[in-house]
Amino acid sequence: MRQLLAVLIAILPALTFSQNGDPVEVGVGIGAAFYEGDLGSSKRELALHDLRFCASTHLRFNMNNHLALRMNLLAGQLKGTDNSFDDPAWRQVRGMSFTSPLIEISVLGEIYPFGLFTRAARSNTGTQMNTQDLRHRRRIAPYLMVGVGGAFRNPMVDWNEGRDNNGVDPILAREDKTATIKGVNFVVPFGGGVRFAINDQFTIGLEGALRPTFTDYLDGVSQAGNT
């Protein structure tokens, strides 16, 4: 009955407001989302089934050379279906599926072990040396991230009830159907990525993150799920 929302953000362009000091950045992202749970993989490794499109936007505050704080909004869809799996064979017999909107608001901390900027360089203005440092972005900046947030769920479950015998216990299914499956859940996103600086004002990044949701109703199925 594992419930884990895993999201891959494929591209994260960011534009800075300022080259000097600790810049504030705005950005957008596109990528894919998949989930693990009762209608996901029956095995213990992550399985990239039923990928769905997702998009994000963010506001990032570079606190110093090694730490950034990011306000993130993520939107998309989740999907899981038994018919994506041939092993074990009962998944094809049960034939259940679900879809759910994915909306997440989170605050993420990013740690750059090698720094986000290169060594500071001084600049000449006329005949006088300017004591203000101009920091240039590191061309390749890997990072780790962890944060907290809330994710909205509203799963629509197809119980495959048109089949005479799909192997689902009707008593357990009734418990799930009467449960509160719509709501907002606490999530703890964690993962990592790498940013590539096009110049001091524009970067492109690749990021992958896992998001435990701490609920067994992310997909609308619990008691009648994979025990």
mmCIF file of C-alpha atoms in Angstrom:
data_model
loop_
_atom_site.group_PDB
_atom_site.id
_atom_site.type_symbol
_atom_site.label_atom_id
_atom_site.label_comp_id
_atom_site.label_asym_id
_atom_site.label_seq_id
_atom_site.Cartn_x
_atom_site.Cartn_y
_atom_site.Cartn_z
ATOM 1 C CA MET A 1 0.000 0.000 0.000
ATOM 2 C CA ARG A 2 2.897 2.323 -0.677
ATOM 3 C CA GLN A 3 1.971 5.801 -1.788
ATOM 4 C CA LEU A 4 4.736 7.850 -3.319
ATOM 5 C CA LEU A 5 4.464 10.669 -5.785
ATOM 6 C CA ALA A 6 7.575 10.952 -7.925
ATOM 7 C CA VAL A 7 8.012 13.912 -10.213
ATOM 8 C CA LEU A 8 10.668 14.506 -12.843
ATOM 9 C CA ILE A 9 11.122 18.121 -13.896
ATOM 10 C CA ALA A 10 12.936 17.890 -17.214
ATOM 11 C CA ILE A 11 13.753 21.525 -17.958
ATOM 12 C CA LEU A 12 13.951 24.435 -15.502
ATOM 13 C CA PRO A 13 14.893 27.727 -17.208
ATOM 14 C CA ALA A 14 15.526 30.609 -14.797
ATOM 15 C CA LEU A 15 16.043 34.344 -15.369
ATOM 16 C CA THR A 16 17.755 36.544 -12.782
ATOM 17 C CA PHE A 17 16.689 40.064 -11.858
ATOM 18 C CA SER A 18 20.218 41.151 -11.024
ATOM 19 C CA GLN A 19 23.776 40.126 -11.779
ATOM 20 C CA ASN A 20 25.224 41.618 -8.591
ATOM 21 C CA GLY A 21 24.797 40.424 -5.053
ATOM 22 C CA ASP A 22 22.405 37.543 -4.348
ATOM 23 C CA PRO A 23 20.009 37.545 -7.295
ATOM 24 C CA VAL A 24 16.329 36.746 -7.191
ATOM 25 C CA GLU A 25 15.217 34.456 -10.017
ATOM 26 C CA VAL A 26 11.969 33.526 -11.705
ATOM 27 C CA GLY A 27 11.572 30.394 -13.781
ATOM 28 C CA VAL A 28 9.312 27.789 -15.343
ATOM 29 C CA GLY A 29 9.615 24.046 -15.751
ATOM 30 C CA ILE A 30 8.192 21.238 -17.858
ATOM 31 C CA GLY A 31 8.488 17.527 -17.240
ATOM 32 C CA ALA A 32 6.722 14.284 -16.396
ATOM 33 C CA ALA A 33 5.159 12.782 -13.280
ATOM 34 C CA PHE A 34 4.611 9.191 -12.210
ATOM 35 C CA TYR A 35 3.392 7.558 -9.037
ATOM 36 C CA GLU A 36 3.915 4.429 -6.937
ATOM 37 C CA GLY A 37 1.054 2.886 -4.983
ATOM 38 C CA ASP A 38 -1.773 0.327 -5.039
ATOM 39 C CA LEU A 39 -2.303 0.808 -8.774
ATOM 40 C CA GLY A 40 1.381 1.270 -9.533
ATOM 41 C CA SER A 41 4.286 -1.159 -9.492
ATOM 42 C CA SER A 42 3.846 -4.302 -7.381
ATOM 43 C CA LYS A 43 7.604 -4.509 -6.963
ATOM 44 C CA ARG A 44 9.816 -2.426 -4.697
ATOM 45 C CA GLU A 45 11.672 -0.526 -7.386
ATOM 46 C CA LEU A 46 10.300 2.555 -9.090
ATOM 47 C CA ALA A 47 8.627 1.804 -12.411
ATOM 48 C CA LEU A 48 8.151 4.509 -15.034
ATOM 49 C CA HIS A 49 4.606 3.628 -16.066
ATOM 50 C CA ASP A 50 1.757 5.955 -17.014
ATOM 51 C CA LEU A 51 3.919 9.078 -17.279
ATOM 52 C CA ARG A 52 1.882 12.286 -17.347
ATOM 53 C CA PHE A 53 2.831 15.838 -18.320
ATOM 54 C CA CYS A 54 3.435 18.410 -15.588
ATOM 55 C CA ALA A 55 4.558 22.034 -15.464
ATOM 56 C CA SER A 56 5.867 24.335 -12.766
ATOM 57 C CA THR A 57 6.826 27.884 -11.970
ATOM 58 C CA HIS A 58 9.134 29.097 -9.230
ATOM 59 C CA LEU A 59 10.680 32.046 -7.452
ATOM 60 C CA ARG A 60 14.220 31.444 -6.182
ATOM 61 C CA PHE A 61 16.222 33.461 -3.636
ATOM 62 C CA ASN A 62 19.972 32.789 -3.721
ATOM 63 C CA MET A 63 20.848 33.218 -0.043
ATOM 64 C CA ASN A 64 24.585 32.769 -0.569
ATOM 65 C CA ASN A 65 26.980 30.860 -2.805
ATOM 66 C CA HIS A 66 25.890 27.462 -1.450
ATOM 67 C CA LEU A 67 22.245 27.876 -0.440
ATOM 68 C CA ALA A 68 19.056 28.907 -2.243
ATOM 69 C CA LEU A 69 15.395 29.009 -1.209
ATOM 70 C CA ARG A 70 12.753 28.240 -3.812
ATOM 71 C CA MET A 71 8.989 28.823 -3.779
ATOM 72 C CA ASN A 72 7.521 26.267 -6.180
ATOM 73 C CA LEU A 73 4.123 25.697 -7.803
ATOM 74 C CA LEU A 74 3.645 22.396 -9.636
ATOM 75 C CA ALA A 75 0.592 21.363 -11.667
ATOM 76 C CA GLY A 76 -0.211 18.313 -13.763
ATOM 77 C CA GLN A 77 -1.902 14.934 -13.521
ATOM 78 C CA LEU A 78 -1.263 11.499 -12.025
ATOM 79 C CA LYS A 79 -2.360 8.205 -13.504
ATOM 80 C CA GLY A 80 -2.093 4.547 -12.546
ATOM 81 C CA THR A 81 -3.559 1.450 -14.182
ATOM 82 C CA ASP A 82 -3.357 -2.289 -13.555
ATOM 83 C CA ASN A 83 -3.264 -2.975 -17.285
ATOM 84 C CA SER A 84 0.244 -1.488 -17.457
ATOM 85 C CA PHE A 85 1.563 -4.580 -15.645
ATOM 86 C CA ASP A 86 1.712 -8.234 -16.724
ATOM 87 C CA ASP A 87 3.340 -9.478 -13.526
ATOM 88 C CA PRO A 88 1.637 -10.650 -11.395
ATOM 89 C CA ALA A 89 -1.135 -11.928 -13.672
ATOM 90 C CA TRP A 90 -3.932 -10.792 -11.334
ATOM 91 C CA ARG A 91 -3.223 -7.166 -12.297
ATOM 92 C CA GLN A 92 -4.713 -7.801 -15.748
ATOM 93 C CA VAL A 93 -7.713 -9.518 -14.144
ATOM 94 C CA ARG A 94 -8.398 -6.733 -11.659
ATOM 95 C CA GLY A 95 -8.056 -4.039 -14.327
ATOM 96 C CA MET A 96 -8.510 -1.005 -12.081
ATOM 97 C CA SER A 97 -7.201 2.491 -12.862
ATOM 98 C CA PHE A 98 -7.273 6.059 -11.602
ATOM 99 C CA THR A 99 -6.460 9.617 -12.623
ATOM 100 C CA SER A 100 -6.036 12.606 -10.363
ATOM 101 C CA PRO A 101 -5.107 16.261 -10.772
ATOM 102 C CA LEU A 102 -1.759 17.170 -9.281
ATOM 103 C CA ILE A 103 -1.353 20.598 -7.714
ATOM 104 C CA GLU A 104 1.494 21.165 -5.286
ATOM 105 C CA ILE A 105 2.768 24.258 -3.481
ATOM 106 C CA SER A 106 6.101 23.821 -1.736
ATOM 107 C CA VAL A 107 9.114 25.572 -0.242
ATOM 108 C CA LEU A 108 12.403 23.964 -1.248
ATOM 109 C CA GLY A 109 15.918 24.416 0.050
ATOM 110 C CA GLU A 110 18.715 23.892 -2.490
ATOM 111 C CA ILE A 111 22.290 23.083 -1.455
ATOM 112 C CA TYR A 112 25.114 23.687 -3.947
ATOM 113 C CA PRO A 113 28.178 21.795 -2.649
ATOM 114 C CA PHE A 114 30.504 23.317 -5.272
ATOM 115 C CA GLY A 115 28.885 26.739 -5.229
ATOM 116 C CA LEU A 116 26.465 28.528 -7.506
ATOM 117 C CA PHE A 117 28.956 31.244 -8.464
ATOM 118 C CA THR A 118 32.638 31.210 -9.329
ATOM 119 C CA ARG A 119 35.238 33.129 -7.345
ATOM 120 C CA ALA A 120 34.291 36.805 -7.083
ATOM 121 C CA ALA A 121 36.020 39.208 -9.489
ATOM 122 C CA ARG A 122 36.531 42.942 -9.052
ATOM 123 C CA SER A 123 35.698 45.415 -11.808
ATOM 124 C CA ASN A 124 37.263 48.667 -13.007
ATOM 125 C CA THR A 125 35.051 51.716 -13.383
ATOM 126 C CA GLY A 126 37.060 54.502 -14.981
ATOM 127 C CA THR A 127 40.287 55.116 -13.056
ATOM 128 C CA GLN A 128 38.971 53.844 -9.702
ATOM 129 C CA MET A 129 38.692 50.229 -8.611
ATOM 130 C CA ASN A 130 35.138 49.311 -7.619
ATOM 131 C CA THR A 131 35.097 47.433 -4.318
ATOM 132 C CA GLN A 132 31.800 45.707 -5.181
ATOM 133 C CA ASP A 133 32.286 42.119 -6.317
ATOM 134 C CA LEU A 134 30.707 40.896 -9.558
ATOM 135 C CA ARG A 135 29.959 37.204 -9.160
ATOM 136 C CA HIS A 136 29.775 35.064 -12.275
ATOM 137 C CA ARG A 137 27.710 31.917 -12.448
ATOM 138 C CA ARG A 138 29.369 28.553 -12.398
ATOM 139 C CA ARG A 139 28.826 26.928 -15.796
ATOM 140 C CA ILE A 140 27.751 23.615 -14.229
ATOM 141 C CA ALA A 141 26.244 23.688 -10.722
ATOM 142 C CA PRO A 142 24.888 20.416 -9.243
ATOM 143 C CA TYR A 143 22.641 20.650 -6.193
ATOM 144 C CA LEU A 144 20.635 18.682 -3.639
ATOM 145 C CA MET A 145 17.172 19.758 -2.549
ATOM 146 C CA VAL A 146 14.644 19.057 0.201
ATOM 147 C CA GLY A 147 11.500 20.857 1.255
ATOM 148 C CA VAL A 148 7.939 20.746 2.533
ATOM 149 C CA GLY A 149 4.613 21.472 0.910
ATOM 150 C CA GLY A 150 1.017 20.542 0.307
ATOM 151 C CA ALA A 151 -0.408 18.527 -2.597
ATOM 152 C CA PHE A 152 -4.065 18.562 -3.670
ATOM 153 C CA ARG A 153 -5.610 15.222 -4.692
ATOM 154 C CA ASN A 154 -8.989 14.328 -6.187
ATOM 155 C CA PRO A 155 -8.669 10.803 -7.629
ATOM 156 C CA MET A 156 -11.254 9.374 -10.008
ATOM 157 C CA VAL A 157 -11.199 5.574 -9.731
ATOM 158 C CA ASP A 158 -12.362 3.100 -12.366
ATOM 159 C CA TRP A 159 -13.157 -0.057 -10.381
ATOM 160 C CA ASN A 160 -13.678 -2.184 -13.515
ATOM 161 C CA GLU A 161 -17.083 -3.199 -12.191
ATOM 162 C CA GLY A 162 -18.313 -4.179 -15.644
ATOM 163 C CA ARG A 163 -16.299 -7.377 -15.325
ATOM 164 C CA ASP A 164 -18.125 -10.302 -13.710
ATOM 165 C CA ASN A 165 -15.209 -11.183 -11.439
ATOM 166 C CA ASN A 166 -12.287 -8.782 -11.153
ATOM 167 C CA GLY A 167 -11.043 -10.234 -7.872
ATOM 168 C CA VAL A 168 -11.849 -7.157 -5.770
ATOM 169 C CA ASP A 169 -13.463 -7.778 -2.375
ATOM 170 C CA PRO A 170 -16.766 -5.808 -2.534
ATOM 171 C CA ILE A 171 -16.738 -5.142 1.218
ATOM 172 C CA LEU A 172 -13.270 -3.609 1.104
ATOM 173 C CA ALA A 173 -14.156 -1.709 -2.056
ATOM 174 C CA ARG A 174 -17.188 -0.228 -0.296
ATOM 175 C CA GLU A 175 -14.929 1.075 2.481
ATOM 176 C CA ASP A 176 -12.767 2.870 -0.067
ATOM 177 C CA LYS A 177 -15.740 4.268 -1.966
ATOM 178 C CA THR A 178 -17.171 5.836 1.207
ATOM 179 C CA ALA A 179 -13.823 7.196 2.433
ATOM 180 C CA THR A 180 -12.777 10.833 2.048
ATOM 181 C CA ILE A 181 -10.370 10.676 -0.865
ATOM 182 C CA LYS A 182 -10.362 14.342 -1.896
ATOM 183 C CA GLY A 183 -8.079 16.681 0.006
ATOM 184 C CA VAL A 184 -4.653 18.220 0.556
ATOM 185 C CA ASN A 185 -1.734 16.173 1.816
ATOM 186 C CA PHE A 186 1.568 17.068 3.437
ATOM 187 C CA VAL A 187 4.502 16.232 1.148
ATOM 188 C CA VAL A 188 8.284 16.191 1.605
ATOM 189 C CA PRO A 189 9.960 16.644 -1.794
ATOM 190 C CA PHE A 190 13.615 15.613 -1.967
ATOM 191 C CA GLY A 191 16.031 14.984 -4.796
ATOM 192 C CA GLY A 192 18.658 16.763 -6.811
ATOM 193 C CA GLY A 193 19.576 18.305 -10.097
ATOM 194 C CA VAL A 194 22.127 20.257 -12.064
ATOM 195 C CA ARG A 195 22.003 23.782 -13.500
ATOM 196 C CA PHE A 196 23.774 24.933 -16.659
ATOM 197 C CA ALA A 197 24.523 28.642 -16.969
ATOM 198 C CA ILE A 198 23.945 30.075 -20.440
ATOM 199 C CA ASN A 199 25.143 33.425 -19.086
ATOM 200 C CA ASP A 200 24.899 35.352 -15.794
ATOM 201 C CA GLN A 201 21.180 36.000 -16.342
ATOM 202 C CA PHE A 202 19.871 32.703 -17.730
ATOM 203 C CA THR A 203 20.195 29.058 -16.685
ATOM 204 C CA ILE A 204 18.688 25.725 -17.729
ATOM 205 C CA GLY A 205 18.416 22.866 -15.261
ATOM 206 C CA LEU A 206 17.564 19.178 -15.026
ATOM 207 C CA GLU A 207 15.933 17.928 -11.844
ATOM 208 C CA GLY A 208 14.488 14.737 -10.370
ATOM 209 C CA ALA A 209 12.601 14.465 -7.088
ATOM 210 C CA LEU A 210 10.595 12.016 -4.999
ATOM 211 C CA ARG A 211 7.588 13.197 -3.031
ATOM 212 C CA PRO A 212 6.205 10.991 -0.216
ATOM 213 C CA THR A 213 2.596 12.016 0.387
ATOM 214 C CA PHE A 214 1.852 10.280 3.726
ATOM 215 C CA THR A 215 -1.582 9.073 2.603
ATOM 216 C CA ASP A 216 -2.869 5.799 1.222
ATOM 217 C CA TYR A 217 -5.626 7.537 -0.727
ATOM 218 C CA LEU A 218 -3.512 9.385 -3.269
ATOM 219 C CA ASP A 219 -5.033 7.023 -5.870
ATOM 220 C CA GLY A 220 -8.412 6.636 -4.125
ATOM 221 C CA VAL A 221 -7.699 2.990 -3.228
ATOM 222 C CA SER A 222 -6.533 1.592 0.099
ATOM 223 C CA GLN A 223 -8.372 -1.322 1.707
ATOM 224 C CA ALA A 224 -9.102 -2.974 -1.634
ATOM 225 C CA GLY A 225 -5.629 -2.290 -2.969
ATOM 226 C CA ASN A 226 -2.480 -4.369 -3.240
ATOM 227 C CA THR A 227 -2.061 -6.012 0.169
#
